[in-house]
Every structure is written in structure tokens, then in C-alpha cells.
Coordinates of C-alpha atoms in Angstrom, one line a residue:
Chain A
X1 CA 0.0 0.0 0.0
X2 CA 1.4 3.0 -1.3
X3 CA 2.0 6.0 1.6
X4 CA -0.8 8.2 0.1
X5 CA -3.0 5.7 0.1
X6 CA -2.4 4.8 3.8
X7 CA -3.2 8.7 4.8
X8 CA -6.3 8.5 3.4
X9 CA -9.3 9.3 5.1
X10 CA -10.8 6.1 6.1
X11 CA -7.7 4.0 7.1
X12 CA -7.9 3.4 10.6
X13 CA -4.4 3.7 11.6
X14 CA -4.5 7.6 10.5
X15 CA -7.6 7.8 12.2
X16 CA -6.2 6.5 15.3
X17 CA -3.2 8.8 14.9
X18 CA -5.4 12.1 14.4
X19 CA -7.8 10.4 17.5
X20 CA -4.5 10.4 19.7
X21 CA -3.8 14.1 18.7
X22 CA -6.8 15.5 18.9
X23 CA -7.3 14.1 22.4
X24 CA -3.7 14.8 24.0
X25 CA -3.8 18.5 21.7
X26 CA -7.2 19.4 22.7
X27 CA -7.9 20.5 19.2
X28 CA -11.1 19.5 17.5
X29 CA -10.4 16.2 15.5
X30 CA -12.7 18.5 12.2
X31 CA -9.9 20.9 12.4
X32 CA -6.9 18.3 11.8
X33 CA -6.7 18.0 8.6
X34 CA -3.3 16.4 6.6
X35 CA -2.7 19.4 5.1
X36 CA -2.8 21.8 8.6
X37 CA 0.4 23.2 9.9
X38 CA 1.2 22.9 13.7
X39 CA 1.8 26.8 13.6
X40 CA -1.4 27.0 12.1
X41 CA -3.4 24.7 14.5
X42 CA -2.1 26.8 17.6
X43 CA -0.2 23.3 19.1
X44 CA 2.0 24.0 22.0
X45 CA 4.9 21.8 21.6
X46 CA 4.3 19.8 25.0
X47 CA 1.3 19.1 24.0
X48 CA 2.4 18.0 20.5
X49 CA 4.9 15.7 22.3
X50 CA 2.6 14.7 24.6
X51 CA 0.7 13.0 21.2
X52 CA 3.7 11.6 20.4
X53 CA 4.4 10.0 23.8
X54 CA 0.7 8.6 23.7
X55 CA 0.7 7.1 19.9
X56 CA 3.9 5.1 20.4
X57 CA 2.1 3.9 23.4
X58 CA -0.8 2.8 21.4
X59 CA 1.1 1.4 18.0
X60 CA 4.2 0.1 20.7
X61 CA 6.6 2.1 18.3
X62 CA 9.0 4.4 18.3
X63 CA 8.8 7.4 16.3
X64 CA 12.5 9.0 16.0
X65 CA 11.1 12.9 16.6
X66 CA 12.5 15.6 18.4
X67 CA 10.5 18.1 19.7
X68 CA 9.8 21.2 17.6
X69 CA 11.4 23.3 20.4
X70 CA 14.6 21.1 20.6
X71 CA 16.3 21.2 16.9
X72 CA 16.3 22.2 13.2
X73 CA 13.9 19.5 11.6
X74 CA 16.3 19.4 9.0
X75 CA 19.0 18.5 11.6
X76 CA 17.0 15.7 12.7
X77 CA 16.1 14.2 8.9
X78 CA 12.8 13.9 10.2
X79 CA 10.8 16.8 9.6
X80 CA 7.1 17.5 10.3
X81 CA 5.3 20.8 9.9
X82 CA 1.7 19.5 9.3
X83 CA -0.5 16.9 10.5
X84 CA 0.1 14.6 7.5
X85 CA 3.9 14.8 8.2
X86 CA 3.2 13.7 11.4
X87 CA 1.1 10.8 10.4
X88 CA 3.1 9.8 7.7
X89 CA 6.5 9.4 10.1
X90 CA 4.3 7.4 12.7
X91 CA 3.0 4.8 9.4
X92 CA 6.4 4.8 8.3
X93 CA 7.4 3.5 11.9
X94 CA 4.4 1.2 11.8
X95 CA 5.6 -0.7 8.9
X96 CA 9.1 -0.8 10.3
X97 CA 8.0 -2.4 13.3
X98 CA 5.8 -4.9 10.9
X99 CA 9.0 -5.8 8.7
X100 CA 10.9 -6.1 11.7
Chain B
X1 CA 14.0 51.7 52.7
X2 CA 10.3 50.9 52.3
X3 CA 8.2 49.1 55.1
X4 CA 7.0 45.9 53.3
X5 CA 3.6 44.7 54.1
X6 CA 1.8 40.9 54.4
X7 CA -1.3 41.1 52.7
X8 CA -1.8 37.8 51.7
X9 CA -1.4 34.0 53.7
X10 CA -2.1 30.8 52.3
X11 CA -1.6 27.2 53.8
X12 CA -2.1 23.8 53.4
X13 CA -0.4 20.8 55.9
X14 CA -1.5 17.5 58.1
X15 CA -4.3 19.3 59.9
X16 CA -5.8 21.9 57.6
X17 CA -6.5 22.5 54.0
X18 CA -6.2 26.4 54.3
X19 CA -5.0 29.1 56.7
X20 CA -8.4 29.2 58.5
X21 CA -8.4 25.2 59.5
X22 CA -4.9 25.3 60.1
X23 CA -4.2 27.9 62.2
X24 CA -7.4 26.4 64.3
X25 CA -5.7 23.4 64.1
X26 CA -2.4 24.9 65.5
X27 CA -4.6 26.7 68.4
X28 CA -6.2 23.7 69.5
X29 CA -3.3 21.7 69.4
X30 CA -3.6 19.2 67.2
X31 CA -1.4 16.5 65.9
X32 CA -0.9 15.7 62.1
X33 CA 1.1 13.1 62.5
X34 CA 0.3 9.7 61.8
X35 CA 1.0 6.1 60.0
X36 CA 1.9 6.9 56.3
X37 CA -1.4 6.0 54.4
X38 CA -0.3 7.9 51.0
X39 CA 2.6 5.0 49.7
X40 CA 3.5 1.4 49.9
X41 CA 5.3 1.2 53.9
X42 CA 6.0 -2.6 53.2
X43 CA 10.0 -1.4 53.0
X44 CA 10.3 1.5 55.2
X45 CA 11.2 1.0 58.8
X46 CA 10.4 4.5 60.4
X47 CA 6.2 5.0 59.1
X48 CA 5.0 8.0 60.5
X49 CA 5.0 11.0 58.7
X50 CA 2.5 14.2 58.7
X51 CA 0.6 13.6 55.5
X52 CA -2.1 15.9 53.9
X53 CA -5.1 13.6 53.9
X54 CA -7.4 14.0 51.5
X55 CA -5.9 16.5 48.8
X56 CA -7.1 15.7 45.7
X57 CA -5.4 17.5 42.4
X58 CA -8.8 16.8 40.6
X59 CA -10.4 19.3 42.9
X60 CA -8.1 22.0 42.0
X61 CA -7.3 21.4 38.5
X62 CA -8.6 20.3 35.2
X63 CA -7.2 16.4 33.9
X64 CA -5.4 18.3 31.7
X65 CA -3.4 20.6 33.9
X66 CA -3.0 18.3 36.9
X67 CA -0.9 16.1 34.8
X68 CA 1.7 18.5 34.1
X69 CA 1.9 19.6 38.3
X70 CA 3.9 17.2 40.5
X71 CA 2.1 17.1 43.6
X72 CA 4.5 19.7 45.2
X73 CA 3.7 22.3 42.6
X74 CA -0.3 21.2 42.8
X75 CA 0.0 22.4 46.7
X76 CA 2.4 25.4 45.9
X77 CA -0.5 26.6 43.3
X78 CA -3.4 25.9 46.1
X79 CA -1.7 28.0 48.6
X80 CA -1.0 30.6 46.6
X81 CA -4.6 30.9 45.2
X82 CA -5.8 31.4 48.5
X83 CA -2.8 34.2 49.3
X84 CA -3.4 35.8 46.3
X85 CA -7.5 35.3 46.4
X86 CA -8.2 39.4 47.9
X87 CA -5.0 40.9 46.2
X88 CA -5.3 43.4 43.0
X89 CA -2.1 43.6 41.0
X90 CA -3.5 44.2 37.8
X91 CA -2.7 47.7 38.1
X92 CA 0.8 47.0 38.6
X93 CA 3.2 47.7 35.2
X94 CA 4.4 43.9 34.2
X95 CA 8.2 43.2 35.8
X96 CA 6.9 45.1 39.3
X97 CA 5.6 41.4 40.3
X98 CA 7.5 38.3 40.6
X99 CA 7.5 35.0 42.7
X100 CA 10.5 34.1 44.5
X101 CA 9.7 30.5 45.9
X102 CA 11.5 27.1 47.7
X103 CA 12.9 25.1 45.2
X104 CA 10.6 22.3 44.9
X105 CA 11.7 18.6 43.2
X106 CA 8.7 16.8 42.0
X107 CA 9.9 13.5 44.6
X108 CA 6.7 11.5 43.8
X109 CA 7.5 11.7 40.1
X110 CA 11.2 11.2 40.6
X111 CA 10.6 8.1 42.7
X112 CA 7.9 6.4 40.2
X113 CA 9.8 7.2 36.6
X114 CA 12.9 5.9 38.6
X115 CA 10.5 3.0 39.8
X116 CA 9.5 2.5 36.2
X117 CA 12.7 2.6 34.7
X118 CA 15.0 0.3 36.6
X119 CA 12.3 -1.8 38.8
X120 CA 10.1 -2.0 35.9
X121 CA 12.4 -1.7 33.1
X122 CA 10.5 0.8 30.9
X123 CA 11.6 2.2 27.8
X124 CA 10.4 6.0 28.2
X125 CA 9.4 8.0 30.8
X126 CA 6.5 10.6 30.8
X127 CA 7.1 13.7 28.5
X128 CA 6.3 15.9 31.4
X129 CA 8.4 14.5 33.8
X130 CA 11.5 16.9 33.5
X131 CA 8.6 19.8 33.6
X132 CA 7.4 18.1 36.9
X133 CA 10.4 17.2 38.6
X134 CA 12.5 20.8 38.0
X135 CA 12.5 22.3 40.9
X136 CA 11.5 25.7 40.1
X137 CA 8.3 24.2 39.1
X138 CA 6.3 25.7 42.0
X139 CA 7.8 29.0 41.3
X140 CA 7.4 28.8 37.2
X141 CA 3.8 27.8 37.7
X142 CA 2.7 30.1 40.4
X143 CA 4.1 33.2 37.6
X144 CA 2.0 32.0 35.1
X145 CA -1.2 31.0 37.0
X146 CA -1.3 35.1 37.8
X147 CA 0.5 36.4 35.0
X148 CA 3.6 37.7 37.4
X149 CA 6.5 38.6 34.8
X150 CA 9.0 40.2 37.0
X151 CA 11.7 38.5 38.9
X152 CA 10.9 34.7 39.3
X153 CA 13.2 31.9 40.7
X154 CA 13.7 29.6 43.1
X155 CA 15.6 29.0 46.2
X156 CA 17.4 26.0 47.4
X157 CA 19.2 25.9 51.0
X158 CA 17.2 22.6 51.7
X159 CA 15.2 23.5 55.7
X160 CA 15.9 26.9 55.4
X161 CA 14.7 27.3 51.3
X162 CA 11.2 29.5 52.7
X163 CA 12.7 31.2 55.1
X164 CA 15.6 32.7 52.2
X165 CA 12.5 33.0 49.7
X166 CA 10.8 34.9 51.9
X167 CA 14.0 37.0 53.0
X168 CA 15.0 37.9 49.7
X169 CA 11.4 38.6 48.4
X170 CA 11.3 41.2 51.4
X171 CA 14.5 42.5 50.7
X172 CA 13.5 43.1 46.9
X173 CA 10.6 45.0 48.2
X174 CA 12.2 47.4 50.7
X175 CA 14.8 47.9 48.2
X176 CA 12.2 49.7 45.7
X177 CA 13.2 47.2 43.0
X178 CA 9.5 45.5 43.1
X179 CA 6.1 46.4 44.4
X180 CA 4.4 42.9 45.2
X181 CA 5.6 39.6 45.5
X182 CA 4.2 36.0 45.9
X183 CA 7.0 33.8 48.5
X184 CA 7.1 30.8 50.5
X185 CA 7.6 27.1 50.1
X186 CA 6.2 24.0 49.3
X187 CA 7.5 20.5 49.9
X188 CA 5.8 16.8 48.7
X189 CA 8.5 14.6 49.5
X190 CA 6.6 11.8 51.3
X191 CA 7.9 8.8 48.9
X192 CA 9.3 5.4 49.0
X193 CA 12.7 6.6 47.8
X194 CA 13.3 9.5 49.9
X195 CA 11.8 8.0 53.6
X196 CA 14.9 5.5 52.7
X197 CA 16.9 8.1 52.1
X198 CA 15.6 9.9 55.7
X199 CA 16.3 7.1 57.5
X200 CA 19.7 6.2 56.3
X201 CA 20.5 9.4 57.5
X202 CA 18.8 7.8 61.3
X203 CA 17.3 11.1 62.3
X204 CA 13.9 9.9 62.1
X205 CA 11.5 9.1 65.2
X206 CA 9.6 5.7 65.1
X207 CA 6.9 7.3 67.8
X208 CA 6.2 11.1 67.4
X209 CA 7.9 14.6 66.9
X210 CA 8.6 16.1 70.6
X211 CA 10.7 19.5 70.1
X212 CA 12.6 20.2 73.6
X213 CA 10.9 17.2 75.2
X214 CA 13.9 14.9 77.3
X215 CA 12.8 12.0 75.6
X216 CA 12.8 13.7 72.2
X217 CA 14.2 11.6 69.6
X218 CA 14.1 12.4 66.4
X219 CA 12.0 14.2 63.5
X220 CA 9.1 13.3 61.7
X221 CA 8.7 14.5 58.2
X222 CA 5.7 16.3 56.8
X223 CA 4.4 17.5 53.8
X224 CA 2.4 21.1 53.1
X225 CA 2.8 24.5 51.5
X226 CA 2.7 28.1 52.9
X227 CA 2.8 31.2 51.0
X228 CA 2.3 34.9 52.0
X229 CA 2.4 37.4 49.5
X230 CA 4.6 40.7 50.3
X231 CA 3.7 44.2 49.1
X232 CA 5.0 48.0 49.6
X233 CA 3.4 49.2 53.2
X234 CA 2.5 52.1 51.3
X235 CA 0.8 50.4 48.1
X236 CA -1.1 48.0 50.7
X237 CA -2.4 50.8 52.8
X238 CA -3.4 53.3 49.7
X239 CA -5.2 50.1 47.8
X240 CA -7.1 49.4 51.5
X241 CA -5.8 46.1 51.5
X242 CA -6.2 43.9 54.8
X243 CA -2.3 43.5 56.6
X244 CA -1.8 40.5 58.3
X245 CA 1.8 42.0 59.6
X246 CA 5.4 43.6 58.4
X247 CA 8.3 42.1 57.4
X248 CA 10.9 43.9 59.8
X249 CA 13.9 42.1 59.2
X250 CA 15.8 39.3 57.8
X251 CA 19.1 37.4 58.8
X252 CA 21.3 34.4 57.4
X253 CA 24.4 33.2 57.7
X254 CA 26.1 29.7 57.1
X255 CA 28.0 27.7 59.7
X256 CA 30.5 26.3 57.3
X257 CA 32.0 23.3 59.1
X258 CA 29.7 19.9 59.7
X259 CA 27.6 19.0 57.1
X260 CA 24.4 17.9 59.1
X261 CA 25.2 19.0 63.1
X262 CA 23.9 22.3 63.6
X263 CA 26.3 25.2 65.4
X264 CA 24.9 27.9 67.6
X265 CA 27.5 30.6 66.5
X266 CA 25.7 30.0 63.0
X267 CA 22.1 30.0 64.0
X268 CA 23.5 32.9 66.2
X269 CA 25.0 35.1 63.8
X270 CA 21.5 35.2 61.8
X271 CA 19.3 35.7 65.0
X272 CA 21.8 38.8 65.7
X273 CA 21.1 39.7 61.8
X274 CA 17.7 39.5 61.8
X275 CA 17.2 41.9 64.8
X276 CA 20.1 44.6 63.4
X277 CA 18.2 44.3 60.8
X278 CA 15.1 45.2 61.7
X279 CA 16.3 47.5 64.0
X280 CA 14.9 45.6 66.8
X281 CA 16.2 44.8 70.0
X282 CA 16.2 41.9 71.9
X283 CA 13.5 42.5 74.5
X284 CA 11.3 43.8 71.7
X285 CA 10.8 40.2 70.3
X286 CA 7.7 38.8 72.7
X287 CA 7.9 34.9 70.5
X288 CA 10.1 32.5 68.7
X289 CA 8.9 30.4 66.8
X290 CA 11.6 27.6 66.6
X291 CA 13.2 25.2 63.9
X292 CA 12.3 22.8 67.0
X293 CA 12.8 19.8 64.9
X294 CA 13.1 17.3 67.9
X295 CA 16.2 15.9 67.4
X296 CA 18.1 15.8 70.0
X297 CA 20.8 17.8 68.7
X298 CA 19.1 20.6 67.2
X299 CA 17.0 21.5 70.3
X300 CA 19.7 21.7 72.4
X301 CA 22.0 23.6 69.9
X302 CA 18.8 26.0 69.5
X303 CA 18.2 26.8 73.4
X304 CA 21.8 27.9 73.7
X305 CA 21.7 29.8 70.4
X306 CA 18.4 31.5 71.8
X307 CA 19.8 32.0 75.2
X308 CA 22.9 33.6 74.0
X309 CA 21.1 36.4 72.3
X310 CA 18.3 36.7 74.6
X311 CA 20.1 36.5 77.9
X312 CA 18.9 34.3 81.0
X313 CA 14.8 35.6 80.5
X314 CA 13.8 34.7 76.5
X315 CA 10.6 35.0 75.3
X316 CA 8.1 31.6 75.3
X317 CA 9.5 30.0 72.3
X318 CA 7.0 27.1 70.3
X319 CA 7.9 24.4 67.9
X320 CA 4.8 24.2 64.8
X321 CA 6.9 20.9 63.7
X322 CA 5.7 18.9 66.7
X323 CA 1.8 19.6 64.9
X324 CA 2.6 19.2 60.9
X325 CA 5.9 17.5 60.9
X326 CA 9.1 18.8 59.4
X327 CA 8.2 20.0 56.2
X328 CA 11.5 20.7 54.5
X329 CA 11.5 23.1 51.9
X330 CA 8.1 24.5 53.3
X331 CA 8.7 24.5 56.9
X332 CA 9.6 28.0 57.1
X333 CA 7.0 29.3 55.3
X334 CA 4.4 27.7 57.2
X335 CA 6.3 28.6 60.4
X336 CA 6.1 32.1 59.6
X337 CA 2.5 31.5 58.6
X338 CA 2.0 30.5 62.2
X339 CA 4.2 33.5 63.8
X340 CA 2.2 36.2 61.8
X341 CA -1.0 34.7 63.0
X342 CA 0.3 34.6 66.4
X343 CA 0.7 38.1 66.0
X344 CA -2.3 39.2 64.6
X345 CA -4.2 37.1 67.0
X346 CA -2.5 37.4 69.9
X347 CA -2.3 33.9 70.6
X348 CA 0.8 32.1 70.5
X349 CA 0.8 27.9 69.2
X350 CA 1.8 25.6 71.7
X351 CA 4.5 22.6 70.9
X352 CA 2.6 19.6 71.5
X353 CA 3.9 16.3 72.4
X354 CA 6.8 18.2 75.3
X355 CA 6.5 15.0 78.1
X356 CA 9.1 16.6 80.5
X357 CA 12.0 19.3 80.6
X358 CA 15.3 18.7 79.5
X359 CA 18.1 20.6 81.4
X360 CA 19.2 21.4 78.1
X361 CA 16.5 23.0 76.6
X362 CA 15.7 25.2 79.4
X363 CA 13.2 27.3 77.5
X364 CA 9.7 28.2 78.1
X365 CA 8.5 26.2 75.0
X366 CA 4.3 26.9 75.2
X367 CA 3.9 23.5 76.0
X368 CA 0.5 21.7 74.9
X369 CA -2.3 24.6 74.9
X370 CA -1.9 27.9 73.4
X371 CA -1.1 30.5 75.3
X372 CA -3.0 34.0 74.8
X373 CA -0.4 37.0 74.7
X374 CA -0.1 40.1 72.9
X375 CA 3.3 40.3 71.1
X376 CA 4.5 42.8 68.8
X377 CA 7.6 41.3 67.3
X378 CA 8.7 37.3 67.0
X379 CA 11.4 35.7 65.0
X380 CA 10.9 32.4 62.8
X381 CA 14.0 30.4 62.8
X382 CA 14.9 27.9 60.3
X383 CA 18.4 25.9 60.2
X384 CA 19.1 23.4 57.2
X385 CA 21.5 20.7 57.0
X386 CA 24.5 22.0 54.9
X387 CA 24.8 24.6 57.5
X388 CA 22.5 27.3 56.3
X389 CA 20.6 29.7 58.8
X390 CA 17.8 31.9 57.8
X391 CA 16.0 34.0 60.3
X392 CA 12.9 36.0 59.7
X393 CA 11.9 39.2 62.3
X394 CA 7.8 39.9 61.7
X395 CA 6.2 42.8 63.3
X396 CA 2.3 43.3 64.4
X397 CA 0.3 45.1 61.7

């Protein structure tokens, strides 16, 4: 299954990933669309890594993210300024764990 | 200099949830301390401790907000709500506010990530547990539950932490360099981990916290908060605001040489500060309220630090630790709590649990029932391990 096809609406493990946010962000799940920017969404970054902390939780994964506060993205090779970057590192780790 | 004003008290300990219960509490007499209830005791040989029964974070703050507040910073914000609950600032230009405040570790989240960790071998920890633990987090929090942006830190000389909080926020006052500030302490340390640590030090009592008592032997730790907030005399009075009492003066000093045993020409030097200071003499000071841990070293060290700079006749002096415990970084902010209400009530706390005199501790110590007596002037003494003295001169309003 190809990446794009995994972020569409409908697959459950996106919706599961924008469930996780939404609750742990306090932003309404309508409003998290793939294609929202964390700037634009208003997300503190504790509470973003808050998300994080609670979706490897659910998947058992790891997703190799620093905090926005803590580095460049680019630094850190894994950049995420929207919601669908977000979701799209946590599939990717997904599948990792599945080939592993 | 400016005359700095108390216009605001808040406190939370073993036997009261606010500064009206407790101070009841403290004129009644009554003991907080009790069998630890709060943690596992399976693994601790001393299990008495003065515990806040019943506090519940959800009361006080959303889901949301509770999880980021280790408990010690959950009790810092309830006391200062209640201090700061009949105090206007918001005329005040932003920086003319701060909060200087005990250091505070978060020990209940230190002791169950380190639990987590190595006893049950977890990968991650909590992404608000370095928020939690810091210990500034009292301070941090308290700033930006009012909006205080002015100085904001916090202070760590372990017993004495309050007492310096306090001392420096009053100093920043007279000085001019602020208008209002939120002080005090607050100290949650009641956890597996660190009642092993207590006892290995072997300065814990397995049967009650008697301050110049013979048979005293040893401390009993508690847990609580106290907070006062601290304002120009002359802001307080043209705002109408209600004052509780004055900040006169303000001592410290350190005894550089043991590491734990206390020295009297330490605690000494800071009494003698703390009344130059305040440009007070010896017979104006009509209470001390006492470190009065109940060891059996401190109480003796502390009657012939007190009868050194009082002479043969000192005031009725009264331990608050023998009703909430030693509460650490707090204790002297809920000590002073106690000495300004003495004050302004004209009734002075007794020390409960005193069985019989010690030759050593020759002191009127107030023992079991309040006594009623005006007083204009009392001292707060508080004396840390590490050697650090830190005494506070409070006036009647």
C-alpha cells in the first residue's frame, strides 16, 4: 500500500493517529486535517509531544522525533510541519516495526 | 527603605487545607502526625509521617493541567490561590511582580519514573516528567497561573529554602526594585525513595515529633505548603488592602564546618542579623517560633543559640513541627505562617507532644495549649543541613 493511500481518510491507523492528537492536543479532531500546519493549529509543543508520547504507546513504536522546540527539523532528517507529516513518520514506523 | 507589608497568607499541611483550618488546628493543638497512608510502607522501617489527607489535584485542577503539576507544585498553586485570592495587581506595570519560591523537586514523580525505569524496566518515561520534577516548578507555575512577569526563581538551602524565599522577596521590596511579591515554600517529599533516604540518615522518630521534650528523639517529616504574598506598606495601605503584619527584618548566615550538626555561632550570627536588621532589640521580640525539629541535637543547639542572644529571660519559644511535621522546603514558610498569625491574634501555638524538661533545653517552649499573649515582634528560625541559617523578624500590623 502506497504512503498516500495509507493517509487517506478512512484508514484506521490515520484515524487513530489524528484520534490520539486531537485528544492529548485538545484540538477539534474536524480541524486536523493532513494538510494543517502545527503553527497554524495553535499546538504547543508539549502538548504535541505529549501526542507523540501517547501514539507510540498505542502502536508500541518508536517514532525518532524531536521536539519542535529542541532542533532544526532538518537536523533531525525527520521533519514534520503538518498533520500529515506527522502521520506519515508514525506509518512509516508502523511498517518498520511490521517488517521487523 | 520601604516598610514591606503581608497582605496575603495561604496554607495547606496534616491538619488543615487552608489558613483558617490550620491555624485552628495549631490553636487547639492538634497533631498531624500519623502512619503513612499515601505510599506502599512494606519497605520503610520508620512510618509515621505528617501527611495531607485528602488533597485531591482533581479538585483543583482540570485532567489536563494536573498532569503537568507534580504534587509539590499542585499544593504550591493551592496556597498561593488562596494568598493571592483578595489581592489586585493588575494595576501594577508587568516586571513590578514576581515570585521568589523554595525550590521544589517533583519527589513523587522522581521516585515512580525511577520505579518505572530500573524496577520495571521501561523504555520512556512521561514527557512531562522533567517539567514536573525541576525544581522551580512551584515558582514557574505560580508566575504564570497570575501572569507575574518580573523576577521569578527559586531558592534551594534545603530546611531553610522558605525562610531565604521569603527574606530575599522582602528584601526586593524594601529595596524599591518590586512592588508585590508571591513567597514561600512547598514540599511533597513523602515517597518510598526519599523515607529511605531519611532514615539512612537515622534522624527519624519511630513514635512522634517532641521538640525540647527529654525523651525527644528524632523528626518526623511532613508534607504542606505556605505562602504569603509581600507588598510595599505604602501600596497596601493606599489600595485598603487587609495587613496581616510587616516584614521587619531578615538574617542568614552559614556555619561552614559539619555537614548535618547544627552550630549555635551559626544560628546565632543570623538571630543577631535578623534583629540589626530590623532595627529591633532583643526585648522587643515577645515569640520565637523555633526550627524545633526534635532531634536531639538541634533543640539543644537551639536553646543555647536563643539564650545567647536573649540572655537568661527569653521569650516563650514554640515548635509548629511537633503539629505538621518537618516540612523541609516549606517548613519555614508555614512557620512564619503560624508567627504572623500569632501576632495578629495574639495567641501564640503551643508545641505539642513536650513530656518533661530537658536541662538542656531550658526554655519556656508553650507546651501543649496555646497561650494567649499580645506580642508585637517574633522571630521564625529555620536551620538546614549544609549549615544554612535563615531567620525571619515579623512585626504586628
Amino acid at each position: 500500500m502506497s504512503m498516500d493511500a495509507a493517509m487517506t481518510a478512512g484508514d484506521t491507523r490515520t484515524e487513530d493517529i489524528l484520534r490520539i492528537i486531537a485528544k492529548e492536543t485538545g484540538i477539534d479532531r474536524e480541524r486536523l486535517v493532513l494538510e494543517a500546519t502545527v503553527e497554524q493549529l495553535g499546538i504547543a509543543s508539549i502538548d504535541l509531544t505529549l501526542a507523540v508520547f501517547e501514539i507510540e504507546k498505542y502502536f508500541d513504536i518508536e517514532v525518532p522525533l524531536l521536539a519542535p522546540s529542541a532542533a532544526s527539523p532538518a537536523a533531525t532528517g525527520a521533519e514534520f510541519n503538518t498533520v500529515g507529516d506527522l502521520v506519515r513518520h508514525v506509518i512509516v514506523a508502523i511498517d518498520r516495526r511490521g517488517a521487523a | 527603605m520601604r516598610r514591606v507589608a503581608i497582605t496575603g497568607l495561604g496554607g495547606i499541611a496534616a491538619t488543615g487545607h487552608n489558613v483558617p483550618t490550620l491555624w485552628a488546628a495549631w490553636q487547639a493543638g492538634q497533631c498531624g502526625i500519623a502512619e503513612i497512608r499515601n505510599i506502599p510502607t512494606e519497605r520503610l522501617g520508620q512510618r509515621l509521617a505528617a501527611e495531607i489527607p485528602d488533597f485531591s489535584a482533581a479538585v483543583h485542577f482540570p485532567q489536563r493541567r494536573a498532569a503537568s503539576l507534580d504534587r509539590v507544585a499542585q499544593l504550591a498553586l493551592v496556597v498561593a490561590r488562596e494568598a493571592m485570592c483578595d489581592v489586585a495587581y493588575d494595576d501594577l506595570p508587568p516586571g513590578r511582580a514576581g515570585v521568589v519560591f523554595a525550590a521544589g523537586i517533583g519527589q513523587e514523580t522522581f521516585d515512580n519514573s525511577y520505579r518505572e525505569l530500573y524496577g520495571e524496566a521501561a523504555n520512556r518515561l512521561h514527557p512531562l516528567t522533567v517539567p514536573r520534577i525541576m525544581p522551580n516548578a512551584p515558582a514557574s507555575q505560580i508566575a504564570m497561573e497570575f501572569g507575574l512577569r518580573g523576577p521569578c526563581f527559586a531558592v534551594a538551602s534545603a530546611c531553610a529554602s522558605a525562610t531565604h524565599a521569603i527574606g530575599l522577596a522582602f528584601q526586593m521590596i524594601r529595596s524599591g526594585q518590586l512592588d508585590l511579591m508571591v513567597t514561600g515554600g512547598s514540599d511533597a517529599s513523602i515517597s518510598v525513595g526519599f523515607m529511605k533516604a531519611w532514615e539512612a540518615l537515622r534522624v527519624l522518630s519511630p513514635d512522634g515529633c517532641r521538640p525540647f521534650s527529654r525523651d525527644r528523639n528524632g523528626l518526623v517529616i511532613g508534607e504542606g505548603a505556605g505562602c504569603l504574598v509581600l507588598e510595599s506598606y505604602d501600596r497596601a495601605t493606599s489600595r485598603g488592602a487587609e495587613i496581616y503584619g510587616e516584614v521587619l527584618g531578615f538574617g542568614m548566615s552559614a556555619d561552614a564546618s559539619d555537614l548535618t550538626a547544627p552550630d549555635a555561632a551559626g544560628a546565632e550570627a543570623a538571630m543577631r542579623m535578623a534583629l540589626q536588621d530590623g532595627g529591633l532589640n532583643a526585648n522587643d521580640i515577645g515569640y520565637i517560633n523555633a526550627h524545633g525539629t526534635g532531634t536531639r541535637l538541634n533543640d539543644r543547639t537551639e536553646t543555647a543559640t536563643i539564650l545567647s542572644v536573649f540572655g537568661a529571660h527569653p521569650p516563650p519559644v514554640s515548635s509548629t513541627k511537633s503539629m505538621i511535621g518537618h516540612c523541609l522546603c516549606a517548613g519555614g514558610a508555614l512557620e512564619i505562617l503560624a508567627t504572623v498569625l500569632a501576632l495578629r491574634d495574639g495567641v501564640l501555638p503551643p508545641t505539642i507532644g513536650f513530656h518533661a524538661p530537658d536541662p538542656e533545653c531550658a526554655l519556656d517552649c508553650i507546651p501543649h495549649q496555646a497561650r494567649r499573649q499580645q506580642v508585637t515582634a517574633a522571630l521564625s528560625n529555620s536551620f538546614a543541613f549544609g549549615g544554612l541559617n535563615a531567620v525571619l523578624a515579623v512585626g504586628r500590623a
